[in-house]
Amino acid sequence: MRRGLYLGRFQPYHLGHHQVLRQIAKEVDEIIIGIGSAQKSHEIDNPFTAGERVLMVSSALEEFNIKHYVIPIEDIQRNSLWVSHVESMVPPFEIAYTNNPLVIELLREAGIKVKESPLFKRNSYSGTEIRRRMLEGEKWEHFVPEKVVEIIREIDGVRRLKTIAKSDQE
Ligand code: NAD
């Protein structure tokens, strides 16, 4: 059984992540998705809760017809121990997929095989760009899977983001 781990913050899960997972689904038997910074929500850079992100990822992944596990992982204050922390939370895996330089470095130092994947339309398929568009009232829906649009609407995510971006200063 070949299991692959894909790590991300998914704020929100977008079509770049989706393209990468489409590819990973062809290479492994089961996929583990680790939802990083699970403790964060209701922040401008991290508006969605771990549970909301679990819903986004698991709903979008149904399309690939592959067994998968979506597991929230909180950050810890010690990078050198982070990989052990991740391993303690997820099923055993053979390979990890990421493009995040810090994550690559930490995994490789721990002896884990890492595969980098191509970036798809990084300027638009980007959490930062999608959150910016939500805040500015621009169109963002075409950058995320349809299921994710539905979830963000259901939780009134854009209103939340706009509210937490407000200041109580003059
Ligand atoms: P992310 O959601 O920004 O990205 C997830 C993955 O998707 C990354 O590999 C990224 O390169 C890739 N990606 C993004 N846009 C793409 C596109 N358009 N096309 C293809 N791929 C694309 O998440 P992240 O920042 O990589 O998440 C890492 C998580 O690990 C964070 O939550 C971080 O806090 C956590 N972390 C924690 C510690 C610690 O607790 N000490 C240490 C390291 C990492």
PDB file of C-alpha atoms and ligand atoms in Angstrom, residues 6-12 14-17 19-20 34-38 40 46 53 73-82 85 97-100 102-103 106 117-127, ligand 1:
ATOM      1  CA  TYR A   6       0.150  16.315   0.970  1.00  0.00           C
ATOM      2  CA  LEU A   7       0.526  19.219   3.386  1.00  0.00           C
ATOM      3  CA  GLY A   8      -1.000  22.666   3.158  1.00  0.00           C
ATOM      4  CA  ARG A   9      -2.854  25.399   4.955  1.00  0.00           C
ATOM      5  CA  PHE A  10      -5.654  25.507   2.371  1.00  0.00           C
ATOM      6  CA  GLN A  11      -6.885  29.045   3.174  1.00  0.00           C
ATOM      7  CA  PRO A  12      -8.834  28.295   1.026  1.00  0.00           C
ATOM      8  CA  HIS A  14      -8.009  26.148  -4.593  1.00  0.00           C
ATOM      9  CA  LEU A  15      -7.536  24.802  -8.119  1.00  0.00           C
ATOM     10  CA  GLY A  16      -3.730  24.780  -7.787  1.00  0.00           C
ATOM     11  CA  HIS A  17      -4.006  22.344  -4.855  1.00  0.00           C
ATOM     12  CA  GLN A  19      -4.381  19.992  -9.859  1.00  0.00           C
ATOM     13  CA  VAL A  20      -1.530  18.737  -7.668  1.00  0.00           C
ATOM     14  CA  GLY A  34      -2.538  17.293   6.441  1.00  0.00           C
ATOM     15  CA  ILE A  35      -4.338  20.559   7.187  1.00  0.00           C
ATOM     16  CA  GLY A  36      -1.560  22.740   8.611  1.00  0.00           C
ATOM     17  CA  SER A  37      -1.987  25.595  11.096  1.00  0.00           C
ATOM     18  CA  ALA A  38      -5.145  23.819  12.249  1.00  0.00           C
ATOM     19  CA  LYS A  40      -5.793  29.177  13.187  1.00  0.00           C
ATOM     20  CA  ASN A  46      -6.258  32.318   7.975  1.00  0.00           C
ATOM     21  CA  ARG A  53     -10.994  23.254   5.566  1.00  0.00           C
ATOM     22  CA  ILE A  73      -2.361  19.381  12.315  1.00  0.00           C
ATOM     23  CA  GLU A  74      -1.661  22.237  14.718  1.00  0.00           C
ATOM     24  CA  ASP A  75       1.577  24.215  14.485  1.00  0.00           C
ATOM     25  CA  ILE A  76       4.206  23.735  17.160  1.00  0.00           C
ATOM     26  CA  GLN A  77       6.814  26.193  18.387  1.00  0.00           C
ATOM     27  CA  ARG A  78       9.796  24.011  17.456  1.00  0.00           C
ATOM     28  CA  ASN A  79      10.507  23.384  13.760  1.00  0.00           C
ATOM     29  CA  SER A  80      13.069  20.678  14.503  1.00  0.00           C
ATOM     30  CA  LEU A  81      10.342  18.537  16.107  1.00  0.00           C
ATOM     31  CA  TRP A  82       7.563  19.321  13.645  1.00  0.00           C
ATOM     32  CA  HIS A  85       4.598  15.828  15.418  1.00  0.00           C
ATOM     33  CA  TYR A  97       4.415  16.159  -1.632  1.00  0.00           C
ATOM     34  CA  THR A  98       5.059  19.868  -1.108  1.00  0.00           C
ATOM     35  CA  ASN A  99       6.634  22.950  -2.667  1.00  0.00           C
ATOM     36  CA  ASN A 100       7.035  24.861   0.573  1.00  0.00           C
ATOM     37  CA  LEU A 102      10.719  25.072   4.882  1.00  0.00           C
ATOM     38  CA  VAL A 103       8.527  21.966   4.759  1.00  0.00           C
ATOM     39  CA  LEU A 106      12.307  19.700   7.517  1.00  0.00           C
ATOM     40  CA  SER A 117       5.110  19.331  -7.966  1.00  0.00           C
ATOM     41  CA  PRO A 118       4.702  21.928 -10.709  1.00  0.00           C
ATOM     42  CA  LEU A 119       2.933  25.142  -9.778  1.00  0.00           C
ATOM     43  CA  PHE A 120      -0.272  25.833 -11.672  1.00  0.00           C
ATOM     44  CA  LYS A 121      -1.123  29.475 -12.437  1.00  0.00           C
ATOM     45  CA  ARG A 122       0.560  30.520  -9.198  1.00  0.00           C
ATOM     46  CA  ASN A 123      -0.459  34.195  -9.586  1.00  0.00           C
ATOM     47  CA  SER A 124      -4.157  33.399  -9.603  1.00  0.00           C
ATOM     48  CA  TYR A 125      -4.334  29.966  -7.961  1.00  0.00           C
ATOM     49  CA  SER A 126      -3.071  31.378  -4.690  1.00  0.00           C
ATOM     50  CA  GLY A 127      -4.712  31.704  -1.279  1.00  0.00           C
TER      51      GLY A 127
HETATM   52  P1  NAD B   1      -0.443  26.234   1.206  1.00  0.00           P
HETATM   53  O1  NAD B   1      -1.882  25.951   1.387  1.00  0.00           O
HETATM   54  O2  NAD B   1      -0.003  27.628   0.929  1.00  0.00           O
HETATM   55  O3  NAD B   1       0.138  25.330   0.042  1.00  0.00           O
HETATM   56  C1  NAD B   1       0.041  23.927   0.066  1.00  0.00           C
HETATM   57  C2  NAD B   1       0.869  23.354  -1.057  1.00  0.00           C
HETATM   58  O4  NAD B   1       0.281  23.717  -2.310  1.00  0.00           O
HETATM   59  C3  NAD B   1       2.307  23.896  -1.084  1.00  0.00           C
HETATM   60  O5  NAD B   1       3.174  22.843  -1.418  1.00  0.00           O
HETATM   61  C4  NAD B   1       2.263  24.934  -2.175  1.00  0.00           C
HETATM   62  O6  NAD B   1       3.512  25.143  -2.787  1.00  0.00           O
HETATM   63  C5  NAD B   1       1.259  24.299  -3.118  1.00  0.00           C
HETATM   64  N1  NAD B   1       0.615  25.265  -4.014  1.00  0.00           N
HETATM   65  C6  NAD B   1       0.114  26.486  -3.708  1.00  0.00           C
HETATM   66  N2  NAD B   1      -0.377  27.086  -4.822  1.00  0.00           N
HETATM   67  C7  NAD B   1      -0.184  26.225  -5.836  1.00  0.00           C
HETATM   68  C8  NAD B   1      -0.460  26.268  -7.227  1.00  0.00           C
HETATM   69  N3  NAD B   1      -1.017  27.340  -7.814  1.00  0.00           N
HETATM   70  N4  NAD B   1      -0.112  25.201  -7.982  1.00  0.00           N
HETATM   71  C9  NAD B   1       0.458  24.111  -7.424  1.00  0.00           C
HETATM   72  N5  NAD B   1       0.771  24.007  -6.102  1.00  0.00           N
HETATM   73  C10 NAD B   1       0.437  25.050  -5.328  1.00  0.00           C
HETATM   74  O7  NAD B   1       0.256  25.664   2.523  1.00  0.00           O
HETATM   75  P2  NAD B   1       1.750  25.653   3.106  1.00  0.00           P
HETATM   76  O8  NAD B   1       2.125  27.015   3.558  1.00  0.00           O
HETATM   77  O9  NAD B   1       2.682  24.927   2.227  1.00  0.00           O
HETATM   78  O10 NAD B   1       1.435  24.788   4.405  1.00  0.00           O
HETATM   79  C11 NAD B   1       2.424  24.325   5.247  1.00  0.00           C
HETATM   80  C12 NAD B   1       1.850  24.154   6.638  1.00  0.00           C
HETATM   81  O11 NAD B   1       2.821  23.514   7.451  1.00  0.00           O
HETATM   82  C13 NAD B   1       1.495  25.480   7.295  1.00  0.00           C
HETATM   83  O12 NAD B   1       0.272  25.350   7.962  1.00  0.00           O
HETATM   84  C14 NAD B   1       2.636  25.672   8.285  1.00  0.00           C
HETATM   85  O13 NAD B   1       2.284  26.416   9.438  1.00  0.00           O
HETATM   86  C15 NAD B   1       2.930  24.225   8.650  1.00  0.00           C
HETATM   87  N6  NAD B   1       4.273  24.108   9.259  1.00  0.00           N
HETATM   88  C16 NAD B   1       4.344  24.129  10.599  1.00  0.00           C
HETATM   89  C17 NAD B   1       5.581  24.063  11.233  1.00  0.00           C
HETATM   90  C18 NAD B   1       5.587  24.111  12.739  1.00  0.00           C
HETATM   91  O14 NAD B   1       4.519  24.031  13.312  1.00  0.00           O
HETATM   92  N7  NAD B   1       6.729  24.274  13.381  1.00  0.00           N
HETATM   93  C19 NAD B   1       6.739  23.955  10.490  1.00  0.00           C
HETATM   94  C20 NAD B   1       6.628  23.912   9.103  1.00  0.00           C
HETATM   95  C21 NAD B   1       5.368  23.985   8.480  1.00  0.00           C
END
